[in-house]
mmCIF file of C-alpha atoms in Angstrom:
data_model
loop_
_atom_site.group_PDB
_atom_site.id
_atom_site.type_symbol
_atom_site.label_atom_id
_atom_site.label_comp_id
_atom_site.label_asym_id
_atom_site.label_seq_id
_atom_site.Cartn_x
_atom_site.Cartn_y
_atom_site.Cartn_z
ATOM 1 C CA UNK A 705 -2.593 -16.937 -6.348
ATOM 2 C CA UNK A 706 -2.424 -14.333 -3.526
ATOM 3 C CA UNK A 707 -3.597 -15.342 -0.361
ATOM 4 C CA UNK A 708 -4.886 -12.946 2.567
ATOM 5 C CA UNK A 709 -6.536 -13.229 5.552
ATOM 6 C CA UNK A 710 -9.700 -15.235 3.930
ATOM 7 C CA UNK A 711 -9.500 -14.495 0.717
ATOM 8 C CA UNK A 712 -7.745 -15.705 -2.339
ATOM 9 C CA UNK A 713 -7.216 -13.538 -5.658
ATOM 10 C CA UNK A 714 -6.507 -14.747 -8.795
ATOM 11 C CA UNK A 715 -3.641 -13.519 -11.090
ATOM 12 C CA UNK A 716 -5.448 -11.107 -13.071
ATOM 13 C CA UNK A 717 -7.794 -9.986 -9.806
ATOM 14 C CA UNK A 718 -7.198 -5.925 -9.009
ATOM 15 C CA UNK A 719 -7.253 -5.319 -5.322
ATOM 16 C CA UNK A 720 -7.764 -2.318 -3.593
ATOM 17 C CA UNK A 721 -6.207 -1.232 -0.115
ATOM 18 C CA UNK A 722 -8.182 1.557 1.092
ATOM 19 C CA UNK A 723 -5.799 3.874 3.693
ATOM 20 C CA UNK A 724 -7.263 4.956 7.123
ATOM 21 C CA UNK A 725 -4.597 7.125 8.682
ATOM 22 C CA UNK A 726 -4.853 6.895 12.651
ATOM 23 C CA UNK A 727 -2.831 10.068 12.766
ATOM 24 C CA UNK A 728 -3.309 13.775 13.699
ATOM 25 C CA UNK A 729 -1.049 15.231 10.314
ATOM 26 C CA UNK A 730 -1.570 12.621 7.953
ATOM 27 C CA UNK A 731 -0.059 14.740 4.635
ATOM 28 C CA UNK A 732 -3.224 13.897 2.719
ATOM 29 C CA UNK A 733 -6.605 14.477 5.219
ATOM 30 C CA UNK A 734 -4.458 16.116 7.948
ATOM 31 C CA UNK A 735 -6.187 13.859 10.515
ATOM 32 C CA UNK A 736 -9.428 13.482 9.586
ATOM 33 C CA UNK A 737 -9.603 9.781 10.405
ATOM 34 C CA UNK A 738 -7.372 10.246 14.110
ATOM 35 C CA UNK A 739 -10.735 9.740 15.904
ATOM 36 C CA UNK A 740 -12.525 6.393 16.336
ATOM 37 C CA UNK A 741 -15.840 7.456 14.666
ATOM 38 C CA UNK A 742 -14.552 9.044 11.683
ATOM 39 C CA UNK A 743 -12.116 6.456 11.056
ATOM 40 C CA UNK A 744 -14.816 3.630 11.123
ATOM 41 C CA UNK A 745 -16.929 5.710 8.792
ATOM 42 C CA UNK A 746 -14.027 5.609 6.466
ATOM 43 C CA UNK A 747 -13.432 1.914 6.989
ATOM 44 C CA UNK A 748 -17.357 1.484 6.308
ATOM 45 C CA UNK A 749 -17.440 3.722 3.122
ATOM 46 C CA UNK A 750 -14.248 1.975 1.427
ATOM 47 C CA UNK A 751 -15.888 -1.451 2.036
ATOM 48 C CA UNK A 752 -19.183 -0.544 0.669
ATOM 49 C CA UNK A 753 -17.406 1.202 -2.508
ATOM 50 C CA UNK A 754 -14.926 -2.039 -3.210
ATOM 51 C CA UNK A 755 -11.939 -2.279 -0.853
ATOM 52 C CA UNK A 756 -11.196 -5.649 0.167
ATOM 53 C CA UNK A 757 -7.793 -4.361 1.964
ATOM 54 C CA UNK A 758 -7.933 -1.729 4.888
ATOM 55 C CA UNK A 759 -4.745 -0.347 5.792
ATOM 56 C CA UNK A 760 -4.603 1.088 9.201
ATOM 57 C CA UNK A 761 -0.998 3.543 9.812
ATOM 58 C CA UNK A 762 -0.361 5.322 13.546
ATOM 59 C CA UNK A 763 2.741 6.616 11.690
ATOM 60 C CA UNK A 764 2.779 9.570 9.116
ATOM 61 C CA UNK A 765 5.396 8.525 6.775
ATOM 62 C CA UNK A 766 7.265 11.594 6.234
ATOM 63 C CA UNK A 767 8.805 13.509 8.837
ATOM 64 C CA UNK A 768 6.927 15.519 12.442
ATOM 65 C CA UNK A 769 6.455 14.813 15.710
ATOM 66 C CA UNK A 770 8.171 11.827 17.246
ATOM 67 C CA UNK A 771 5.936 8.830 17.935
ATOM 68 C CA UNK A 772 6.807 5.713 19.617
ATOM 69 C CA UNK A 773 6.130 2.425 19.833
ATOM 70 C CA UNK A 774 3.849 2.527 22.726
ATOM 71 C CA UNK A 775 1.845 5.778 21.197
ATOM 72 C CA UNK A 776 2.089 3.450 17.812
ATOM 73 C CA UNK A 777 0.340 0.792 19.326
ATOM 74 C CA UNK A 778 -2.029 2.941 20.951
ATOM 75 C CA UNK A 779 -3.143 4.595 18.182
ATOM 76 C CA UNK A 780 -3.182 1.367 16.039
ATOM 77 C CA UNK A 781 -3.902 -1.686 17.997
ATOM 78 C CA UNK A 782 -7.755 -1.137 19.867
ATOM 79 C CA UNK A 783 -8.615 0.088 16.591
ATOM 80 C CA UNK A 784 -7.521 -3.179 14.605
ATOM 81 C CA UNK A 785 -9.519 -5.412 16.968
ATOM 82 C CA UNK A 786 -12.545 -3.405 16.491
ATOM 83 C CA UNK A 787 -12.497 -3.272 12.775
ATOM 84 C CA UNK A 788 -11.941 -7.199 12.987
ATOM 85 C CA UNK A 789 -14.830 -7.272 15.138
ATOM 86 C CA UNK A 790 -16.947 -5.180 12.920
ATOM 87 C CA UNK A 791 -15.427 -6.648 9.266
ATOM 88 C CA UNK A 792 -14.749 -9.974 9.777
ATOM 89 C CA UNK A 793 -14.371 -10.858 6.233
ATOM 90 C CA UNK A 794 -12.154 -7.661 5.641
ATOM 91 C CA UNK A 795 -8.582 -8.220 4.780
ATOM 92 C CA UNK A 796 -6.840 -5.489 8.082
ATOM 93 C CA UNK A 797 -2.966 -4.508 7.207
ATOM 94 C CA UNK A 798 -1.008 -1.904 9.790
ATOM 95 C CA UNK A 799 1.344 -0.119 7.955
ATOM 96 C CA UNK A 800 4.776 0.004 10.041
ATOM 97 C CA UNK A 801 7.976 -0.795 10.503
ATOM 98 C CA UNK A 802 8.283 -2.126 13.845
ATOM 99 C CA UNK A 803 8.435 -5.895 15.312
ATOM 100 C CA UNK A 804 7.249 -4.524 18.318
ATOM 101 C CA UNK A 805 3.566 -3.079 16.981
ATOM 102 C CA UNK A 806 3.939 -6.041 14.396
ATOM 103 C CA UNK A 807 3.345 -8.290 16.518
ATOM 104 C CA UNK A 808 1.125 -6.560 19.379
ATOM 105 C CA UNK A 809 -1.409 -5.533 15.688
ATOM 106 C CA UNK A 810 -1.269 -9.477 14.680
ATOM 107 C CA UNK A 811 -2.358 -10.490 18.216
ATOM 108 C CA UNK A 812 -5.726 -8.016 17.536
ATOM 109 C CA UNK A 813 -6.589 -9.630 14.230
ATOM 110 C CA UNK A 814 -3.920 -8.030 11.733
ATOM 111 C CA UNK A 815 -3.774 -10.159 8.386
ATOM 112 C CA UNK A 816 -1.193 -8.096 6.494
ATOM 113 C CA UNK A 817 1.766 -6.238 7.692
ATOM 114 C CA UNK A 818 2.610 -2.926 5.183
ATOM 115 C CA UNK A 819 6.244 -2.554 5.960
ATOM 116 C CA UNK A 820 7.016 0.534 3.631
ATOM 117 C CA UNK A 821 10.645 1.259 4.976
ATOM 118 C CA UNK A 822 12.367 -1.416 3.170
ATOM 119 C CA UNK A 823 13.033 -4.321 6.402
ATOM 120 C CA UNK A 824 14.677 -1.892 8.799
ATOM 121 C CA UNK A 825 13.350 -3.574 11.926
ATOM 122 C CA UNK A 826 14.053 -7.423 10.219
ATOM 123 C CA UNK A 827 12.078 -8.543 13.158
ATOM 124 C CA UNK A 828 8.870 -7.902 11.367
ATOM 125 C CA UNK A 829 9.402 -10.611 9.010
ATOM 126 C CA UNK A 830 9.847 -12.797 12.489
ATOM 127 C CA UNK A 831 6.545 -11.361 13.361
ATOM 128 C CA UNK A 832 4.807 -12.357 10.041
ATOM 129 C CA UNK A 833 5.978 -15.755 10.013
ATOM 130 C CA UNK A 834 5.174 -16.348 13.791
ATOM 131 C CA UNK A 835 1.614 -15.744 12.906
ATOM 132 C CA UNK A 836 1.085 -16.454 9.457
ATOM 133 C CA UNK A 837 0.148 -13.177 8.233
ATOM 134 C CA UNK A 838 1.019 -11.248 4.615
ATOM 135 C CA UNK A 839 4.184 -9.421 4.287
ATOM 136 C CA UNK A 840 4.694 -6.376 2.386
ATOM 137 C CA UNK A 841 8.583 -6.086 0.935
ATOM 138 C CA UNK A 842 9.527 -2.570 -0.079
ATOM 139 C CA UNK A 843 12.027 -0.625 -1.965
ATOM 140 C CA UNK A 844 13.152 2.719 0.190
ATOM 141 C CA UNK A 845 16.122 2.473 -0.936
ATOM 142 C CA UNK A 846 17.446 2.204 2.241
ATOM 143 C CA UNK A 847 16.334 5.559 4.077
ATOM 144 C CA UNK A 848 15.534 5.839 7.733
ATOM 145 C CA UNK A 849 11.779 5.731 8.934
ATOM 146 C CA UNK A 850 10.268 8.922 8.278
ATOM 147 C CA UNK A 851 12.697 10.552 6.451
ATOM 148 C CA UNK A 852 13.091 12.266 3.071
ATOM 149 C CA UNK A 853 15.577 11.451 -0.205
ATOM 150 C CA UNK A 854 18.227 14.180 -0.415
ATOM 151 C CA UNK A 855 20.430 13.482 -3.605
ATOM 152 C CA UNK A 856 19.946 9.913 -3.751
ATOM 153 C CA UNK A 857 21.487 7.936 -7.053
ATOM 154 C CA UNK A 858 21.150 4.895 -8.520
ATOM 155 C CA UNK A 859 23.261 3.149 -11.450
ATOM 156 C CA UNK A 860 20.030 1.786 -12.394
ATOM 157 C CA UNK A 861 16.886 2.137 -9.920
ATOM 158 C CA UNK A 862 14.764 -0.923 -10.899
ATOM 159 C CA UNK A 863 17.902 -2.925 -10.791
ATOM 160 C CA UNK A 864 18.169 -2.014 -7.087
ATOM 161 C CA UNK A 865 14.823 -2.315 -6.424
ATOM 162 C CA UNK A 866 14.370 -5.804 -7.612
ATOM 163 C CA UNK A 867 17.716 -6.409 -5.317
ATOM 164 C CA UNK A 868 16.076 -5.297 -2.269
ATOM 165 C CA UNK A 869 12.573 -6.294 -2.675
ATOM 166 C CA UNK A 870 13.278 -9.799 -3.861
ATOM 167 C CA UNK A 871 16.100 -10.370 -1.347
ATOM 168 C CA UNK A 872 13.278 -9.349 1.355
ATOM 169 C CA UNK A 873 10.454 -11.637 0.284
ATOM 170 C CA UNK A 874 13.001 -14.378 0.004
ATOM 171 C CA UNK A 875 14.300 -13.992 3.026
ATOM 172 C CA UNK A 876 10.488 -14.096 4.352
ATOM 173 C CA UNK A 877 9.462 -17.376 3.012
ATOM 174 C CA UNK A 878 12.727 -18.705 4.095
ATOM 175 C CA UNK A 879 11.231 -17.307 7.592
ATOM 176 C CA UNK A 880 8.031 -18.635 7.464
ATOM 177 C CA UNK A 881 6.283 -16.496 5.773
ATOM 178 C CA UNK A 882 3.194 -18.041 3.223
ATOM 179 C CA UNK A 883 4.861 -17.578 -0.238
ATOM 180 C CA UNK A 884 1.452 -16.583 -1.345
ATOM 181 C CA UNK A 885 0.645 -14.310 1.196
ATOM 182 C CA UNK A 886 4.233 -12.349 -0.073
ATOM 183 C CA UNK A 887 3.917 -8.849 -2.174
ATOM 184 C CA UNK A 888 6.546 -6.474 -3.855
ATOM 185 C CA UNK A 889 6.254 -3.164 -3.862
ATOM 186 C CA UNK A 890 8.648 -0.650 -5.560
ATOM 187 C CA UNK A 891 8.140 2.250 -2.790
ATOM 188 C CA UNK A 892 7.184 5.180 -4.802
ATOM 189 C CA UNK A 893 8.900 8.231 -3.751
ATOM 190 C CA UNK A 894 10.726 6.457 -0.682
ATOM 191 C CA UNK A 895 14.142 6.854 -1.206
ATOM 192 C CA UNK A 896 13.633 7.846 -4.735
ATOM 193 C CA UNK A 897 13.261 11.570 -6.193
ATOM 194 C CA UNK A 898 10.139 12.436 -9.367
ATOM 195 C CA UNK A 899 12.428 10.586 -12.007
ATOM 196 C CA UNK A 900 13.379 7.815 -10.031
ATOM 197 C CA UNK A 901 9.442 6.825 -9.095
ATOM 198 C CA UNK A 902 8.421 7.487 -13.175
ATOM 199 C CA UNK A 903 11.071 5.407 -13.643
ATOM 200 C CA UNK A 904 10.089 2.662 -11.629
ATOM 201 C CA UNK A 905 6.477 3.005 -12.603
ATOM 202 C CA UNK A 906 7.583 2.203 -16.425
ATOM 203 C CA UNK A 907 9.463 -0.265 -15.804
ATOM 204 C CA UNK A 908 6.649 -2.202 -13.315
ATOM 205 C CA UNK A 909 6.353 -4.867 -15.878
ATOM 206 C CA UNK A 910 9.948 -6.162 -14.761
ATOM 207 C CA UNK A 911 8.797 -6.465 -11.279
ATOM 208 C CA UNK A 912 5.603 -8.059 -12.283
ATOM 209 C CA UNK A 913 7.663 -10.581 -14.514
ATOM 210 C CA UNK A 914 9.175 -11.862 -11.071
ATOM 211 C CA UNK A 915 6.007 -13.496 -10.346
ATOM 212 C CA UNK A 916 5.538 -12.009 -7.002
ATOM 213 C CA UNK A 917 2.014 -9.799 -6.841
ATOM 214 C CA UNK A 918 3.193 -5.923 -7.153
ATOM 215 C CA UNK A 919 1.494 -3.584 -4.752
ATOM 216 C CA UNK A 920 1.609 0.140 -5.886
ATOM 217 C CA UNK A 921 1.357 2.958 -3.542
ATOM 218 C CA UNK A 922 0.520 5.913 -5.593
ATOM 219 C CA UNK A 923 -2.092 8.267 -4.096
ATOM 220 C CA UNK A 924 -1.452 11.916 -4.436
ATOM 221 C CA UNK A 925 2.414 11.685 -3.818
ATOM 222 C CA UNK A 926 4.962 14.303 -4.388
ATOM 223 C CA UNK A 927 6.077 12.644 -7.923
ATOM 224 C CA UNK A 928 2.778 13.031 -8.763
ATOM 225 C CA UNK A 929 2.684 16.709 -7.944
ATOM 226 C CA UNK A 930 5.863 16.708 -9.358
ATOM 227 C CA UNK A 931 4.998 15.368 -12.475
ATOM 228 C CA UNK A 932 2.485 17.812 -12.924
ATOM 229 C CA UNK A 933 3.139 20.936 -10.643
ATOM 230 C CA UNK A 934 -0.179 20.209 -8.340
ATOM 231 C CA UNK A 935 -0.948 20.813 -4.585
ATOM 232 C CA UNK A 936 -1.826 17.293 -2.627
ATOM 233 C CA UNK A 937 -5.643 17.900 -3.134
ATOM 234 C CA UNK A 938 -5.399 18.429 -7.345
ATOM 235 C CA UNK A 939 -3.334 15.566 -7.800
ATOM 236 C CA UNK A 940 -6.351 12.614 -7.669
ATOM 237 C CA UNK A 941 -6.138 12.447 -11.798
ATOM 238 C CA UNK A 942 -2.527 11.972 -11.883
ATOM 239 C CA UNK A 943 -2.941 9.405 -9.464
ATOM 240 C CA UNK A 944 -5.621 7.733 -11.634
ATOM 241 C CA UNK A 945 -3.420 7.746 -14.729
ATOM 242 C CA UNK A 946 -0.577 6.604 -13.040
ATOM 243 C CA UNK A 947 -3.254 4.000 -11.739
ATOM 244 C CA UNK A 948 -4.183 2.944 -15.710
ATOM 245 C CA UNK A 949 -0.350 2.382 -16.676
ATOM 246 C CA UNK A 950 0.421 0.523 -13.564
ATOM 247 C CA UNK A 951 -2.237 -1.663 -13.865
ATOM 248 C CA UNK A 952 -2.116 -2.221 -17.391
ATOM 249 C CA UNK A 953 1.837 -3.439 -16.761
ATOM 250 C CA UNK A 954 0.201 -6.027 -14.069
ATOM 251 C CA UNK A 955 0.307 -4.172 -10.702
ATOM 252 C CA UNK A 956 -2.684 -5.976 -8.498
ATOM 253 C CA UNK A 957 -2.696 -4.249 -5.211
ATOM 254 C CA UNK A 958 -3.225 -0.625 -5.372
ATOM 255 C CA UNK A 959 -3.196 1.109 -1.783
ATOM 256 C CA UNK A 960 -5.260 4.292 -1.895
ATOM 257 C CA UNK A 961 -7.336 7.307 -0.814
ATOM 258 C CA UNK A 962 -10.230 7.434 -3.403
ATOM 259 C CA UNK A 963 -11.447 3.933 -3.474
ATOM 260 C CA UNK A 964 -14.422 4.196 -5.911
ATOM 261 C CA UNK A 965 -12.453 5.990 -8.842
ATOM 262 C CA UNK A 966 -9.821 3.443 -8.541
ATOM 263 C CA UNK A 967 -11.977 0.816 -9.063
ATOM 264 C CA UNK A 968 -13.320 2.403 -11.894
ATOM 265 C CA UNK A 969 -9.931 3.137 -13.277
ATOM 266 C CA UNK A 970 -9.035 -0.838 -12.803
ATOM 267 C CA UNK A 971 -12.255 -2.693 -14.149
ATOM 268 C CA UNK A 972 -12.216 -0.583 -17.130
ATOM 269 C CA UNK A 973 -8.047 -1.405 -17.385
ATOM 270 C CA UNK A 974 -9.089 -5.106 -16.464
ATOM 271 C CA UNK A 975 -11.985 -5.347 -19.341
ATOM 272 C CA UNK A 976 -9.938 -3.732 -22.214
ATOM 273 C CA UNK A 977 -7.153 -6.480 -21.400
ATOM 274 C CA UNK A 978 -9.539 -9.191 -21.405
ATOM 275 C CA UNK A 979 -9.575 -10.047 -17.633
ATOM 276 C CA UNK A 980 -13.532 -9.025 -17.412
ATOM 277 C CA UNK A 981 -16.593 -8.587 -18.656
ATOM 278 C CA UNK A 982 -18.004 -5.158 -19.074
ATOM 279 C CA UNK A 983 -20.942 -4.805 -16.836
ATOM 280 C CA UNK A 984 -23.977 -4.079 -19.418
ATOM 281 C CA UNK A 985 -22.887 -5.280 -23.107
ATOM 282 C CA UNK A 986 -26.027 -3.681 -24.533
ATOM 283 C CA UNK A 987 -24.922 -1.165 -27.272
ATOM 284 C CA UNK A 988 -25.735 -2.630 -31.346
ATOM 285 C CA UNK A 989 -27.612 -5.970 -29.583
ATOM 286 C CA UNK A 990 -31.180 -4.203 -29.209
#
């Protein structure tokens, strides 16, 4: 069972995390969603097409202009409380990495904190525990904030990702931390180069085997591109088929920029394995 804000999900339950970027050069919609009103559109629109997770980041994860804490929390924190005010039944996570915004983002009505950089600040985990919120534990294979692999190697890169990640949500229950409100996720293309994230996305079903829920973060990344030699705006069906295989090995939290096709792409993954119903059954009955 994986517990968030008010919900519950079962086992075999998909759930989406829609992104809403609260920054100016976002890599994917180069700030499209900086301003309030755009933003909540975005907020409104993932709702409405099946997001129960909205993940708010003041940061743009690779590397630019320096932002601190303070502009962090400005960028992230008003806008948390109004989304809580406006969604109360929506699940909010902030993706970052520091204690500081942790805990000023809880104090607005954060349920989730997305903390993609692999425990650099281990204060976070403080923060979740203080206030009972979700934790996300990833694999970035130990890179700084905002900065990108150069040559990295690993004797075997699931091995160290199930290291890091399970030592982290450990370490968070141990904190405080509701077990159930705990999720791995392997860190696709943090700290890893193309091979490395295929890798890991094969191998998913070893992570999923831990019994910890698996949150992917695929959309349009750069071993997509990779993969298939496409800009950031032509690389939506690689995400989607990298979305099918991930799901199909057990992934449930899937934290993207096209919620509607993903959804697609997941009930039709979750009724071939059983897990649902298709929606009309009408075909050879009439």
């Amino acid at each position: 069972m994986l517990r968030l804000g008010r919900r519950e999900f079962g086992a075999h339950e998909p759930v989406i995390m829609a992104i809403v970027n609260r920054t100016p050069d976002s890599f994917y919609d180069q700030g499209a969603t900086f301003r309030d009103e755009p933003a909540l559109a975005r907020v409104e629109q993932a709702v409405a097409e099946g997001a129960a997770i909205i993940d708010i980041g003041g940061v743009k994860a690779g590397p630019g202009e320096e932002v601190s804490a303070e502009e962090e929390a400005r960028r992230t924190v008003g806008f948390v409380a109004e989304v809580r005010r406006r969604f109360p039944d929506v699940i909010i996570s902030v993706d970052t990495w520091r204690a500081s915004v942790g805990e000023a983002v809880c104090e607005a009505g954060a349920d989730l904190l997305n903390d993609a950089w692999g425990g650099v600040d281990p204060g976070l985990a403080e923060v979740a525990a203080r206030y009972g919120v979700g934790l996300v534990c990833t694999h970035a294979g130990g890179a700084e904030p905002r900065t990108r692999p150069h040559r990295v190697e690993y004797d075997d890169v699931m091995a160290d990702i199930l290291r890091v990640t399970l030592g982290l949500a450990e370490r968070a229950v141990a904190l405080g931390v509701p077990r159930e409100s705990v999720l791995i996720d392997p860190g696709h293309d943090f700290g890893k180069n193309t091979r490395h994230s295929l890798e890991a996305t094969r191998r998913l079903g070893e992570m999923v085997e831990t019994g910890w829920p698996v949150l992917v973060s695929l959309s349009n990344k750069d071993f997509v591109g990779e993969t298939l030699d496409k800009p950031v705006k032509e690389r939506v069906l690689g995400t989607l088929a990298t979305t099918a295989v991930s799901a199909w090995l057990g992934a449930q939290v899937y934290r993207v920029h096209e919620v509607a096709e993903t959804k697609q792409v997941l009930d039709m993954v979750a009724t071939i394995a059983g897990h649902r119903e298709p929606a009309v059954a009408r075909r050879g009955l009439a």
